[in-house]
């Protein structure tokens, strides 16, 4: 790449940087990311960055619009307190009916 191409690329795209799982890596962060295995105990664990990626990998890819929740979900979120009260009342009613049934 000649200096003209490098200048054009840097002005249009931006300064070069290293990215791991969509996150910019810091210059001091040269530690390895991924699966860490303790050779003495055999214990293995994922690094923090990979744990977050595994949890959020089901999310929509960047740049796509988030879909609105459906009608039922909006209704449930809007009336969550009443849904909880109805659930507790039905649980109490069921416990009372079973108690009366077994008491006889």
C-alpha positions in Angstrom: 0.0 0.0 0.0 1.5 3.3 -1.0 1.2 6.5 1.2 -1.7 7.9 -0.9 -3.7 4.7 -0.4 -2.8 4.7 3.3 -3.9 8.3 3.8 -7.2 7.7 1.9 -7.9 4.6 3.9 -7.2 6.3 7.2 -9.3 9.4 6.4 -12.3 7.4 5.2 -12.2 4.3 7.3 -10.4 5.7 10.4 -7.2 4.8 12.2 -6.3 1.1 12.3 -7.2 -0.8 15.5 -7.6 -4.4 16.6 -11.0 -5.7 17.3 -11.9 -8.9 19.2 -15.6 -9.9 19.2 -16.6 -6.5 18.0 -14.8 -4.6 20.8 -11.7 -2.5 20.4 -8.7 -3.9 22.1 -6.5 -1.6 24.1 -2.8 -1.4 23.4 -1.9 -2.7 26.9 -4.4 -5.6 26.7 -2.2 -8.2 25.1 -3.4 -11.0 27.3 -5.0 -13.9 25.5 -8.7 -14.1 25.4 -10.8 -17.3 25.2 -10.7 -20.5 27.2 -8.4 -20.5 30.2 -7.3 -24.0 31.4 -5.4 -24.5 34.6 -3.0 -27.3 33.9 -2.5 -28.2 37.6 -6.2 -28.7 38.4 -7.8 -29.2 35.0 -10.3 -26.5 35.7 -11.4 -24.5 32.6 -13.3 -21.2 32.3 -14.0 -18.6 29.6 -12.5 -15.2 29.9 -14.9 -12.3 30.7 -15.1 -11.1 27.1 -16.1 -14.5 25.8 -18.6 -15.1 28.6 -20.4 -11.9 27.6 -20.2 -12.8 24.0 -21.7 -16.3 24.7 -24.6 -14.7 26.7 -25.3 -12.0 24.1 -24.6 -14.0 20.9 -28.4 -14.5 20.4 -29.0 -10.8 20.1 -29.7 -9.1 16.8 -26.6 -8.2 14.8 -25.5 -4.6 15.0 -27.1 -2.2 12.5 -30.5 -3.9 12.4 -33.5 -2.3 13.9 -34.9 -3.8 17.0 -38.4 -5.3 16.4 -41.2 -4.1 18.6 -42.6 -6.6 21.1 -45.8 -8.3 20.1 -49.3 -7.3 21.2 -49.5 -10.0 23.9 -46.1 -9.1 25.4 -47.0 -5.4 25.5 -50.3 -6.3 27.2 -48.5 -8.5 29.8 -45.8 -5.8 30.5 -48.5 -3.1 30.9 -50.6 -5.2 33.3 -47.8 -7.1 35.1 -49.0 -6.2 38.6 -52.5 -7.5 37.9 -51.1 -10.7 36.3 -49.0 -11.3 39.4 -52.0 -10.7 41.7 -54.2 -13.0 39.7 -51.4 -15.7 39.8 -51.2 -15.4 43.6 -54.9 -15.5 44.0 -55.2 -18.6 41.9 -52.3 -20.2 43.8 -54.0 -19.4 47.1 -57.4 -20.7 45.8 -55.7 -24.0 44.6 -54.0 -24.5 48.0 -57.3 -23.9 49.8 -59.2 -26.3 47.6 -56.6 -29.0 48.0 -56.6 -28.4 51.7 -60.3 -28.8 52.0 -60.3 -31.8 49.7 -57.6 -33.5 51.8 -59.1 -32.4 55.2 -62.4 -34.3 54.5 
